């Protein structure tokens, strides 16, 4: 019985809110015409991209500038949802998302 209860509790913690879906990977939030997912991942690596809001807005701004210099565009509203930007481990893109949301 306790094993079943533990499994149910873990499943509940791992699930997402209805309609929310999982937090997108950083490579899914950046686009560049003609670029593949592998190209995007390589650019993120070259920019030392850390996909955590907790690194601070100055570090996030540097990462975003690097990606923009490489010709990539951040697509917050296509990928990130409000619910993605409330968890302690929210992605770096939430800095841009909340900035544009509060305009």
Coordinates of C-alpha atoms in Angstrom, one line a residue:
X1 CA 0.0 0.0 0.0
X2 CA 2.7 2.5 0.9
X3 CA 4.5 1.8 -2.4
X4 CA 1.3 2.6 -4.3
X5 CA 0.8 5.8 -2.3
X6 CA 4.4 6.9 -2.8
X7 CA 4.1 6.3 -6.6
X8 CA 0.9 8.3 -6.7
X9 CA 2.4 11.2 -4.8
X10 CA 5.5 11.2 -7.1
X11 CA 3.3 11.1 -10.2
X12 CA 1.3 14.0 -8.9
X13 CA 4.4 16.1 -8.2
X14 CA 5.8 15.3 -11.7
X15 CA 2.7 16.3 -13.6
X16 CA 2.0 19.7 -15.1
X17 CA -1.0 21.9 -14.8
X18 CA -3.7 21.2 -17.4
X19 CA -2.8 23.0 -20.7
X20 CA 0.6 24.0 -19.4
X21 CA 2.8 21.3 -20.8
X22 CA 6.4 20.9 -19.9
X23 CA 8.8 23.9 -19.8
X24 CA 10.4 24.1 -23.2
X25 CA 14.1 23.5 -23.6
X26 CA 16.1 26.6 -24.4
X27 CA 16.8 25.4 -27.9
X28 CA 13.0 25.4 -28.5
X29 CA 12.7 29.1 -27.6
X30 CA 15.2 30.4 -30.1
X31 CA 14.8 30.5 -33.9
X32 CA 16.8 31.5 -36.9
X33 CA 15.8 31.1 -40.5
X34 CA 17.4 28.0 -42.0
X35 CA 18.8 26.9 -38.6
X36 CA 18.4 23.3 -37.3
X37 CA 17.9 22.3 -33.7
X38 CA 21.6 21.2 -33.6
X39 CA 22.6 24.7 -34.9
X40 CA 20.6 26.3 -32.1
X41 CA 22.1 24.0 -29.5
X42 CA 25.6 24.8 -30.7
X43 CA 24.9 28.6 -30.6
X44 CA 23.6 28.2 -27.0
X45 CA 26.7 26.4 -26.0
X46 CA 28.9 29.0 -27.7
X47 CA 27.1 31.7 -25.7
X48 CA 27.6 29.7 -22.4
X49 CA 23.8 29.8 -22.1
X50 CA 22.4 28.8 -18.7
X51 CA 18.7 28.4 -18.8
X52 CA 17.9 29.5 -15.3
X53 CA 16.3 32.7 -14.2
X54 CA 18.3 32.5 -11.0
X55 CA 21.6 33.5 -12.7
X56 CA 20.3 37.1 -12.7
X57 CA 19.1 39.6 -15.3
X58 CA 22.6 40.9 -16.1
X59 CA 23.9 37.4 -17.1
X60 CA 20.6 36.7 -19.0
X61 CA 21.0 39.9 -20.9
X62 CA 24.5 38.9 -21.9
X63 CA 23.3 35.5 -23.1
X64 CA 20.4 37.1 -25.1
X65 CA 22.8 39.6 -26.7
X66 CA 25.1 36.8 -27.7
X67 CA 22.3 34.8 -29.3
X68 CA 20.9 37.9 -31.1
X69 CA 24.4 38.6 -32.4
X70 CA 24.4 35.1 -33.9
X71 CA 21.1 35.9 -35.7
X72 CA 18.7 34.1 -33.4
X73 CA 15.3 35.5 -32.2
X74 CA 13.8 34.6 -28.9
X75 CA 10.2 33.5 -29.1
X76 CA 8.9 33.8 -25.6
X77 CA 5.2 34.0 -26.4
X78 CA 5.1 31.0 -28.7
X79 CA 6.8 28.7 -26.2
X80 CA 6.7 30.0 -22.6
X81 CA 3.4 30.1 -20.6
X82 CA 2.7 32.2 -17.5
X83 CA 2.7 28.9 -15.5
X84 CA 6.3 28.1 -16.6
X85 CA 7.5 31.4 -15.0
X86 CA 6.5 30.8 -11.4
X87 CA 8.6 27.8 -10.4
X88 CA 11.9 28.2 -8.5
X89 CA 13.8 26.7 -11.4
X90 CA 12.1 28.8 -14.1
X91 CA 14.0 29.2 -17.4
X92 CA 16.1 32.3 -18.2
X93 CA 13.5 33.3 -20.9
X94 CA 11.1 34.2 -18.1
X95 CA 13.1 37.5 -17.6
X96 CA 12.0 38.5 -21.1
X97 CA 8.6 37.1 -20.7
X98 CA 7.8 39.0 -17.5
X99 CA 9.3 42.2 -18.9
X100 CA 7.1 42.1 -22.0
X101 CA 4.0 41.0 -20.0
X102 CA 4.3 44.0 -17.6
X103 CA 4.5 46.7 -20.3

